[in-house]
mmCIF file of C-alpha atoms and ligand atoms in Angstrom:
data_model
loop_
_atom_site.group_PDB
_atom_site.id
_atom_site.type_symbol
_atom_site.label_atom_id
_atom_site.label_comp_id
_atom_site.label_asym_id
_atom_site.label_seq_id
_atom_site.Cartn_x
_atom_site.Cartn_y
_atom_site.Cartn_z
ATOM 1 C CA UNK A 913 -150.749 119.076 -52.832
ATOM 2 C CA UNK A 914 -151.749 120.803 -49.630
ATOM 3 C CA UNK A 915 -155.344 119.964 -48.244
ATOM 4 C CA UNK A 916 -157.745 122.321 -47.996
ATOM 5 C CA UNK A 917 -158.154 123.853 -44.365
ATOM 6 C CA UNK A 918 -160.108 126.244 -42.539
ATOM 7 C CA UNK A 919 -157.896 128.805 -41.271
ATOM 8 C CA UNK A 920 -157.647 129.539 -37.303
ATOM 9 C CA UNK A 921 -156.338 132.691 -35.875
ATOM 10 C CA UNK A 922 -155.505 130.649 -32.693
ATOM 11 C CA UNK A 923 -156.573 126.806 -32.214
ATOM 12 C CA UNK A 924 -158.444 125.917 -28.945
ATOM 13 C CA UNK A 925 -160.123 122.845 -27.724
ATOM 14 C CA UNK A 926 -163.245 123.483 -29.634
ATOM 15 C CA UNK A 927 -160.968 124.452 -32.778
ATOM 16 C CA UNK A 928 -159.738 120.567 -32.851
ATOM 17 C CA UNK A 929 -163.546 119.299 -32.534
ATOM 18 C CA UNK A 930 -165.021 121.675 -35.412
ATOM 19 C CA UNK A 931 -162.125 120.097 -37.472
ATOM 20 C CA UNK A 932 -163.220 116.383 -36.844
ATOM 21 C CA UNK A 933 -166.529 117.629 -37.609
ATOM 22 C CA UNK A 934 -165.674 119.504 -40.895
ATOM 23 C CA UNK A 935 -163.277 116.708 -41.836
ATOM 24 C CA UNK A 936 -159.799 118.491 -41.487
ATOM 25 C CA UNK A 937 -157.082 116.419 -40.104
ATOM 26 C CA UNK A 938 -155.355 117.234 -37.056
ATOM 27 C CA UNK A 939 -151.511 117.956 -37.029
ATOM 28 C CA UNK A 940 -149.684 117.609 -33.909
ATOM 29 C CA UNK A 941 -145.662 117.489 -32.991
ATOM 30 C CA UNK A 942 -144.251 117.389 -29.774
ATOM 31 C CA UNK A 943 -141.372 120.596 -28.685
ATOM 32 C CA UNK A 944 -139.716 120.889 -25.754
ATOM 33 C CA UNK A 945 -137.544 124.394 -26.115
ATOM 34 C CA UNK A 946 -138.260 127.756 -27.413
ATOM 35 C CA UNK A 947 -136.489 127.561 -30.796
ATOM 36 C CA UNK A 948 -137.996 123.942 -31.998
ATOM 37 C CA UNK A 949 -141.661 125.040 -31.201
ATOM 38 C CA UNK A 950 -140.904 128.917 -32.956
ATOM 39 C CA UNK A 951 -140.038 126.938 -36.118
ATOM 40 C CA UNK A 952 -143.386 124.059 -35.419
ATOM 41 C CA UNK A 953 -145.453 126.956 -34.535
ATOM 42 C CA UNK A 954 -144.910 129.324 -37.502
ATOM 43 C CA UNK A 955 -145.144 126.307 -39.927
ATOM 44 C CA UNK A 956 -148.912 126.259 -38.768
ATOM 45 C CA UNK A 957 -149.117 123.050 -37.062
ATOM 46 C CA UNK A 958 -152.336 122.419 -35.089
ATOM 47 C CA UNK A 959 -151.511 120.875 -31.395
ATOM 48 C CA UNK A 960 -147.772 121.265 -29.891
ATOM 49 C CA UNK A 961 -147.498 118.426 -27.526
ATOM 50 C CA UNK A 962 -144.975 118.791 -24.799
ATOM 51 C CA UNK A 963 -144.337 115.692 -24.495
ATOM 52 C CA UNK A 964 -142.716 113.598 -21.569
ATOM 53 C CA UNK A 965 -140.808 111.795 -24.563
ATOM 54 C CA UNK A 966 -138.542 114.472 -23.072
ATOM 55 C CA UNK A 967 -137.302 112.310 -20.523
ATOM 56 C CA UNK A 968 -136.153 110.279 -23.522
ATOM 57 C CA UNK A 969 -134.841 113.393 -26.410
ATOM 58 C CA UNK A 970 -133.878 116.065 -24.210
ATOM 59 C CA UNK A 971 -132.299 114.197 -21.332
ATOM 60 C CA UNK A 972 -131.229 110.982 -22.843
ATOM 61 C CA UNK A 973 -133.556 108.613 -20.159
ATOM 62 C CA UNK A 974 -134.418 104.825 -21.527
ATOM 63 C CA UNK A 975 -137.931 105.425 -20.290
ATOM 64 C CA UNK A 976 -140.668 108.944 -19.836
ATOM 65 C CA UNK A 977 -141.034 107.769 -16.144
ATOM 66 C CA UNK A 978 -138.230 109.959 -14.498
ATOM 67 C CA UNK A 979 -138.695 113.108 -15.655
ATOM 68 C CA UNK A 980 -140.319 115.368 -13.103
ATOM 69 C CA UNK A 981 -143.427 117.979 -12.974
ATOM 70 C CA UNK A 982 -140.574 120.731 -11.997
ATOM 71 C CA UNK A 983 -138.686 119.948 -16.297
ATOM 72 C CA UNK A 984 -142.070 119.382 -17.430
ATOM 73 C CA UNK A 985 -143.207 123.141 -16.301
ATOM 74 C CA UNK A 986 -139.550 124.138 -17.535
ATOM 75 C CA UNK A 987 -139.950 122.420 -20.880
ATOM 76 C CA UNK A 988 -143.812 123.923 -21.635
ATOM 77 C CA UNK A 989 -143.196 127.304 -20.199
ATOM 78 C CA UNK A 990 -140.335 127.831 -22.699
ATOM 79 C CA UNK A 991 -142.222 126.522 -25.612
ATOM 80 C CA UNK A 992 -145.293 128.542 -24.506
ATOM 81 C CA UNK A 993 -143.075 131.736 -24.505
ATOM 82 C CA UNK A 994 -142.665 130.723 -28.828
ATOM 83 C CA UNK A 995 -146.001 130.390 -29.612
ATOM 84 C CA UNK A 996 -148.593 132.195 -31.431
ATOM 85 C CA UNK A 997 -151.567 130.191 -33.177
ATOM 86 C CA UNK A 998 -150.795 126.216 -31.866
ATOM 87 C CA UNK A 999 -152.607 124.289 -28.699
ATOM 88 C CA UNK A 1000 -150.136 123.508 -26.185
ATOM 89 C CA UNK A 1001 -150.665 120.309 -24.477
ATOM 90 C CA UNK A 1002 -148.714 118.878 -21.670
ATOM 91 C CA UNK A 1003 -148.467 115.368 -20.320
ATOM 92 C CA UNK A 1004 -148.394 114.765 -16.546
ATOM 93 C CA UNK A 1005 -145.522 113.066 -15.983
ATOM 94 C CA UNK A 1006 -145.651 109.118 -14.509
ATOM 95 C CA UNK A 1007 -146.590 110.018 -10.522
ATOM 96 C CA UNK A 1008 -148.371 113.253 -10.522
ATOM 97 C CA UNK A 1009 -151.720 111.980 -11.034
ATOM 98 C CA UNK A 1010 -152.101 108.236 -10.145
ATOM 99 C CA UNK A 1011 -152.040 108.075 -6.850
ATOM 100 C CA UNK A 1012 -154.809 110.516 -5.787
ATOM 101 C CA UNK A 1013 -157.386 112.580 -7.596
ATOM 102 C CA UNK A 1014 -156.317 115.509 -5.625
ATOM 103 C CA UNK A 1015 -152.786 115.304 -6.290
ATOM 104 C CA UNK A 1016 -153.673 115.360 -9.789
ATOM 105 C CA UNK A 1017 -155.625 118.371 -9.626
ATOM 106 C CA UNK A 1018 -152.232 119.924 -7.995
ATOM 107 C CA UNK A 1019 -150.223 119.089 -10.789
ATOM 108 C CA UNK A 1020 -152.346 120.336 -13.257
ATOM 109 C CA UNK A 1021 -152.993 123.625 -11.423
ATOM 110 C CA UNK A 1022 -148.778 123.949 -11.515
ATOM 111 C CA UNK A 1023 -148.906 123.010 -15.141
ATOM 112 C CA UNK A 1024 -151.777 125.445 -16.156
ATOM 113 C CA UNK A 1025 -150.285 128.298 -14.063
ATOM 114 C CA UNK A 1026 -146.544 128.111 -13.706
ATOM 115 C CA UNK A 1027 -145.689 127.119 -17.799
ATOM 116 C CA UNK A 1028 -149.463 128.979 -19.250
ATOM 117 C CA UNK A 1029 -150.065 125.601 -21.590
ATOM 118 C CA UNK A 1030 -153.346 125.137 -22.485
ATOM 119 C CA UNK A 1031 -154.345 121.349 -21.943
ATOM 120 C CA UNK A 1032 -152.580 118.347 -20.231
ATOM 121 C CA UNK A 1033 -152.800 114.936 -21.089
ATOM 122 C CA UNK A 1034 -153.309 111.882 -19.071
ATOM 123 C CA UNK A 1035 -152.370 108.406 -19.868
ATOM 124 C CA UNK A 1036 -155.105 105.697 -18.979
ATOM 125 C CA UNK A 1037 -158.385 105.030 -18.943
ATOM 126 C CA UNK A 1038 -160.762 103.887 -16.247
ATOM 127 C CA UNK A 1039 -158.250 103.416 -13.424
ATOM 128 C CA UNK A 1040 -157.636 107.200 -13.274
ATOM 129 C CA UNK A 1041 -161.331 108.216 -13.861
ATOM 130 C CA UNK A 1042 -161.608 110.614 -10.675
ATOM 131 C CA UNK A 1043 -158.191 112.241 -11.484
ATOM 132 C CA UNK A 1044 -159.454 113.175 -14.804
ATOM 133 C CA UNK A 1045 -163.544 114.813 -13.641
ATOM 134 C CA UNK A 1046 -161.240 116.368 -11.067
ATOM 135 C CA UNK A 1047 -158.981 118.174 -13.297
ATOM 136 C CA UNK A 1048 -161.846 119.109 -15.849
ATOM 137 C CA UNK A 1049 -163.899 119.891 -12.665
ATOM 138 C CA UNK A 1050 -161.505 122.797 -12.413
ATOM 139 C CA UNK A 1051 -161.997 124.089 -16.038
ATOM 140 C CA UNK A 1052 -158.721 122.350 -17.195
ATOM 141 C CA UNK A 1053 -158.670 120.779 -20.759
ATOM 142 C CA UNK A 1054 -157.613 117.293 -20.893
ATOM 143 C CA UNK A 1055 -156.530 115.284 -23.342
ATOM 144 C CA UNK A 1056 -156.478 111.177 -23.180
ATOM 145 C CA UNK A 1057 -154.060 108.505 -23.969
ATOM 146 C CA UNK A 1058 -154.662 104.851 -24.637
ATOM 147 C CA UNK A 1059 -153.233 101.902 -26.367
ATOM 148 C CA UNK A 1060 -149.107 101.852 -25.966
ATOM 149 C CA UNK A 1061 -149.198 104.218 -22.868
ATOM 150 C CA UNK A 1062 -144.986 104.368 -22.337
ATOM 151 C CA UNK A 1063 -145.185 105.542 -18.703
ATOM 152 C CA UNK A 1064 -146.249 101.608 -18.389
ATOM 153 C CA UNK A 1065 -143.510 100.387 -19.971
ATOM 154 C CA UNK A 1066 -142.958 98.223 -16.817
ATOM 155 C CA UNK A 1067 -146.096 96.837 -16.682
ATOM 156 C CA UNK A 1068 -146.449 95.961 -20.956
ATOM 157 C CA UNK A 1069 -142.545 94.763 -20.895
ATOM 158 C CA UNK A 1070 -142.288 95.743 -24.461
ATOM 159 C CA UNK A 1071 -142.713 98.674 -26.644
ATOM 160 C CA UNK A 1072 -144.882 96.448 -28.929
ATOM 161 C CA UNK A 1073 -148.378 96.672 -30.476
ATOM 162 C CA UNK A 1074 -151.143 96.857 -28.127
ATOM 163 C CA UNK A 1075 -154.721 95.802 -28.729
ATOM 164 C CA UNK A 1076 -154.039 93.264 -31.013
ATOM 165 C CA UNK A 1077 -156.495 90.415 -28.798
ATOM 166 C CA UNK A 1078 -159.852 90.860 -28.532
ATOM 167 C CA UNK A 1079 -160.320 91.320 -24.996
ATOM 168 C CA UNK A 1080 -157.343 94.546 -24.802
ATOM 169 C CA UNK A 1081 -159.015 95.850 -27.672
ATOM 170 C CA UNK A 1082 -162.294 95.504 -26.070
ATOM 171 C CA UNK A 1083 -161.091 97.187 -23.213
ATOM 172 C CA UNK A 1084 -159.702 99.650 -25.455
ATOM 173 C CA UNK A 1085 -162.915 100.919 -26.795
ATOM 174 C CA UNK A 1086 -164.708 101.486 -23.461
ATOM 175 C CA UNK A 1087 -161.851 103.383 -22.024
ATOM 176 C CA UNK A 1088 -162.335 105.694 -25.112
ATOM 177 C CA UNK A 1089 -166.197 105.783 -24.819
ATOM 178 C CA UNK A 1090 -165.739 106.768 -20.790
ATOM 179 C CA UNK A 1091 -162.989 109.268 -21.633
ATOM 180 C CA UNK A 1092 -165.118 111.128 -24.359
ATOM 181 C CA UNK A 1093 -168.308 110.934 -21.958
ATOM 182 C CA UNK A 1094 -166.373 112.115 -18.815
ATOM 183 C CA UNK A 1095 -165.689 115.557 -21.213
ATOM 184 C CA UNK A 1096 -162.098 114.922 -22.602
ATOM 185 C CA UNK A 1097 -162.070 117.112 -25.445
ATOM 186 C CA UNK A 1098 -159.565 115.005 -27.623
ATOM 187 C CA UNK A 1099 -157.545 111.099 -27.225
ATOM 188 C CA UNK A 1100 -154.609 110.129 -28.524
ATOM 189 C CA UNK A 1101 -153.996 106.660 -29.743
ATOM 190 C CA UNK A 1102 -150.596 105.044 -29.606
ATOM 191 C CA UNK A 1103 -149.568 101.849 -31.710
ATOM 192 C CA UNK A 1104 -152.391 99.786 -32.204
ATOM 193 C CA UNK A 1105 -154.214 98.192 -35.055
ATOM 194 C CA UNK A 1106 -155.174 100.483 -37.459
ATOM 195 C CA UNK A 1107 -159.118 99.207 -37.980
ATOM 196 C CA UNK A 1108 -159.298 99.258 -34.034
ATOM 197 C CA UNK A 1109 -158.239 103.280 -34.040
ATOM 198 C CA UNK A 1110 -160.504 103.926 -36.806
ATOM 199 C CA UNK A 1111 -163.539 102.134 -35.132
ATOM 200 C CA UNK A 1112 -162.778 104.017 -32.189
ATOM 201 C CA UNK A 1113 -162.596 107.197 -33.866
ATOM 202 C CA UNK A 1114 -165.921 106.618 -35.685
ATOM 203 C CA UNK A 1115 -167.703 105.644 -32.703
ATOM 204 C CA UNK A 1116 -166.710 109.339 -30.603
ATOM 205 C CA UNK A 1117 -167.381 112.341 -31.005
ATOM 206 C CA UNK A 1118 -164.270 114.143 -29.652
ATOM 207 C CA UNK A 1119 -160.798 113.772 -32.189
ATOM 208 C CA UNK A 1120 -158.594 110.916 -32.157
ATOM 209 C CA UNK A 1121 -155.125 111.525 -33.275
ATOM 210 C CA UNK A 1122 -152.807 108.736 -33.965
ATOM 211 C CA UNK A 1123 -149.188 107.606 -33.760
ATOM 212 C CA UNK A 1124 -148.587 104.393 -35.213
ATOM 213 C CA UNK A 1125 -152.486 104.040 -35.294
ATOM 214 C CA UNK A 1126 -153.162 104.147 -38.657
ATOM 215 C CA UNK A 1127 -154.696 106.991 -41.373
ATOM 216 C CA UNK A 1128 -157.988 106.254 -40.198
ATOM 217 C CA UNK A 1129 -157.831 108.649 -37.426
ATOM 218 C CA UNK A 1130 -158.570 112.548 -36.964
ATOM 219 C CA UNK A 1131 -155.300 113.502 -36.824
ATOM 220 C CA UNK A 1132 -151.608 112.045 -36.630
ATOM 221 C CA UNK A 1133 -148.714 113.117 -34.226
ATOM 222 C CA UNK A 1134 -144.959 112.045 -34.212
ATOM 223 C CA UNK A 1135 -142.129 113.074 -32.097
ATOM 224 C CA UNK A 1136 -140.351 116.236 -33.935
ATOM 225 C CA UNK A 1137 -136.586 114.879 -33.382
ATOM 226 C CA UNK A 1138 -137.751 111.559 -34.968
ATOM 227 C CA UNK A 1139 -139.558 112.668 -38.170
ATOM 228 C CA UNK A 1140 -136.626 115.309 -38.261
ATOM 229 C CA UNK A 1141 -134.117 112.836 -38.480
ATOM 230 C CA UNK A 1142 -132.126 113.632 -35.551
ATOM 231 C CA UNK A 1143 -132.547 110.740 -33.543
ATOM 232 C CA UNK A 1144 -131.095 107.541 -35.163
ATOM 233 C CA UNK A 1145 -131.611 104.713 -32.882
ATOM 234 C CA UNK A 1146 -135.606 104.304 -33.368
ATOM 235 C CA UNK A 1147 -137.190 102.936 -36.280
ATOM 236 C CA UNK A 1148 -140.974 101.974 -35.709
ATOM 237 C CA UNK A 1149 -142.570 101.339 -39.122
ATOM 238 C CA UNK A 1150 -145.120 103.867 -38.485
ATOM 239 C CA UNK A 1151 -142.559 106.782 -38.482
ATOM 240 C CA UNK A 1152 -141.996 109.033 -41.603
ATOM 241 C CA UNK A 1153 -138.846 110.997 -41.293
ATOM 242 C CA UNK A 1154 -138.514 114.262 -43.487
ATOM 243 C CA UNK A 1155 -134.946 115.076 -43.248
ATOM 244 C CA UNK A 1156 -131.927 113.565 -41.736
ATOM 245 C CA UNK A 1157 -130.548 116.323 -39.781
ATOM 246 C CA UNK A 1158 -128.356 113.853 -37.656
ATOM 247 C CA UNK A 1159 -125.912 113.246 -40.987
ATOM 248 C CA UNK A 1160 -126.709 116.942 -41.876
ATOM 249 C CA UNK A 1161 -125.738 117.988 -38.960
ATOM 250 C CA UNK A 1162 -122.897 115.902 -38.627
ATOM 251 C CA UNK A 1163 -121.230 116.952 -41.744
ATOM 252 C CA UNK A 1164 -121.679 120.992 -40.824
ATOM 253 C CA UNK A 1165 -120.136 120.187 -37.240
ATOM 254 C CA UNK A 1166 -117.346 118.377 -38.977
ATOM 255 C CA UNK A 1167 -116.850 121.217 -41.255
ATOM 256 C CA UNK A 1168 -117.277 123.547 -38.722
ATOM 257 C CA UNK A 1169 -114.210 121.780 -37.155
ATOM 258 C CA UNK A 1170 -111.743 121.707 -40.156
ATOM 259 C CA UNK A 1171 -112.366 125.367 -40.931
ATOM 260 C CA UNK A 1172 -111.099 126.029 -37.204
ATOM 261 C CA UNK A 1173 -108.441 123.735 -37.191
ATOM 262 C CA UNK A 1174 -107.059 125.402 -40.393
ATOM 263 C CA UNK A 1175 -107.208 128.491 -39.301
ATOM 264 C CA UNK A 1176 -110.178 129.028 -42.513
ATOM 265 C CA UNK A 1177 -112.535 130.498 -39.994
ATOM 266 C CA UNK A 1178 -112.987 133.459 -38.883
ATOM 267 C CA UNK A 1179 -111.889 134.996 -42.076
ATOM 268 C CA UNK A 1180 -111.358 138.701 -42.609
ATOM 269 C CA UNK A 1181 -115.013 139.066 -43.225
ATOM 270 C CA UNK A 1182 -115.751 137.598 -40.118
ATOM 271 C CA UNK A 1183 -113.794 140.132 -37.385
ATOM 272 C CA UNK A 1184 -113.911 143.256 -36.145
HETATM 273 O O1 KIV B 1383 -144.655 112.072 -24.866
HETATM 274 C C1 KIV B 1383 -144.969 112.037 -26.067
HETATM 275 O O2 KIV B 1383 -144.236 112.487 -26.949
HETATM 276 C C2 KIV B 1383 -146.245 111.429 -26.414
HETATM 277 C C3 KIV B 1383 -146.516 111.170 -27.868
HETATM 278 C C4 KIV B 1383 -145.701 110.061 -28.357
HETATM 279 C C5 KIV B 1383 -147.964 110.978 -28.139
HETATM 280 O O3 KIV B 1383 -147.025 111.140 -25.555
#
C-alpha cells in the first residue's frame, strides 16, 4: 500500500520541513549520472543525493576521501541536467571545507554555480561550525551529517556503529541541536542506534533522514546501486535491496555474448 502524500510540483528546502511537520516521510537516493537520476527522478523520489559514495560506486575507491570538487561538479551537473521535481543535494568532498571557512564558501559557490544543485551537505558538527554560517551566510542550503561520517574513516578505524556510549551519543545530540539552530534546513543520520536517531529527531525541528538509523526518523536514504542490487560486496543489515541487477545483469551480458558468438545476433530484423 502506498502512503498517503501531499503532492509537490518541485521539492525545495521548505518542501522537506512541511513534510516533517505534516508527517510524510522523506525519500532520498543518491545518483551520480544522467540516466540513474532520470529513472530516480520520474519515480517521484523526494531528495537526490549526489553523493561522494561516488568515490566508492562510480570510481571503484576503498574510501569517499579522494574524489575531488572538479567529479563532484561533473557528477551533480549531469544529474541536475535529468531532473524535474527532486532536491539535489551535494556533499563537499573530504578537503573542501575543513580547513577554512572561506574555502568552504568557495567550494560551495563552485558547487551551486558550475553543476546548478540545490543544497550541499557537510559532514560534522561543531568543529566545522564557521564553514557551515558561512555557506548559509551566502544563501546556500545546507544539509548536515552526523553519526558514521565516512570521510573519517581514518579517524573511527571501522565502518561500525557509532553512538553506541553515552558520551558519543551525548555529543551526538548537541551537534544536531547546534546544526538545526545555526539554520541547516535538514541532517542526515548515519548508522547509529535507532532510539538515539529518533530522540534526536523528536527533539528538532528541521528533518532527520536516516541510513542505518532506524524507522524512527523523518525520512530514510540508501545508496541506489546498493538497494538496486548491483553492488555485491556490502551487506550492512540496515540495507533493503529491491532487485539484483548484478545476476540480472550478468545473465543478459552473458546472453548478449552467446548470441554474438553464434552469429544469432543481429538477425535479419536487426540490419539495414
Ligand atoms: O555519500 C553518500 O552516499 C552519503 C549517504 C550514504 C548518506 O553521504
Amino acid at each position: 500500500m502506498s502512503a498517503s502524500k501531499k503532492e509537490y510540483k518541485r521539492v525545495t528546502v521548505k518542501s522537506l520541513i512541511e513534510m516533517k511537520s505534516l508527517g510524510e516521510k522523506i525519500s532520498m537516493l543518491t545518483a551520480y549520472d544522467y540516466t540513474m537520476a532520470k529513472i530516480v527522478d520520474g519515480a517521484g523520489v523526494d531528495v537526490i543525493l549526489v553523493g561522494d559514495s561516488a568515490s566508492n560506486v562510480m570510481a571503484g575507491h576503498e574510501t569517499t576521501l579522494p574524489i575531488t570538487l572538479d567529479q563532484m561538479i561533473y557528477h551533480a551537473s549531469s544529474v541536475v541536467r535529468a531532473i524535474d521535481r527532486a532536491l539535489v543535494v551535494v556533499d563537499l568532498p573530504f578537503g573542501t571545507y575543513q580547513s577554512d571557512p572561506k574555502e568552504a564558501l568557495r567550494s560551495a559557490i563552485r558547487i551551486m554555480k558550475e553543476s546548478g544543485g540545490h543544497a550541499v551537505k557537510l559532514e560534522g558538527g561543531k568543529e566545522i561550525k564557521d564553514s557551515i554560517k558561512k555557506i548559509l551566510n551566502a544563501g546556500i542550503p545546507v544539509m548536515g551529517h552526523l553519526g558514521l561520517t565516512p570521510q573519517s574513516i581514518y579517524k573511527f578505524g571501522t565502518y561500525t556503529v557509532r553512538a553506541k556510549e553515552e558520551e558519543e551519543a551525548l555529543r551526538l545530540i548537541e551537534d544536531a541541536k547546534l546544526l538545526e539552530r545555526l539554520g541547516c534546513f535538514a541532517l542526515v543520520l548515519e548508522k547509529i542506534p535507532a532510539a538515539l536517531a529518533q530522540q534526536v529527531a523528536e527533539s528538532i525541528s528541521i528533518p532527520v533522514i536516516g541510513i542505518g538509523a532506524g524507522g524512527g526518523v523523518d525520512g530514510q536514504v540508501l545508496v541506489l546501486h546498493d538497494m538496486l542490487g548491483m553492488t555485491q560486496e556490502f551487506h550492512p543489515r540496515f540495507l533493503r535491496r529491491y532487485l539484483s541487477l548484478h545476476e540480472e545483469m550478468t545473465t543478459a551480458i552473458n546472453q548478449y555474448i552467446d548470441d554474438v558468438k553464434s552469429s544469432d545476433f543481429p538477425s535479419e530484423n536487426e540490419q539495414y
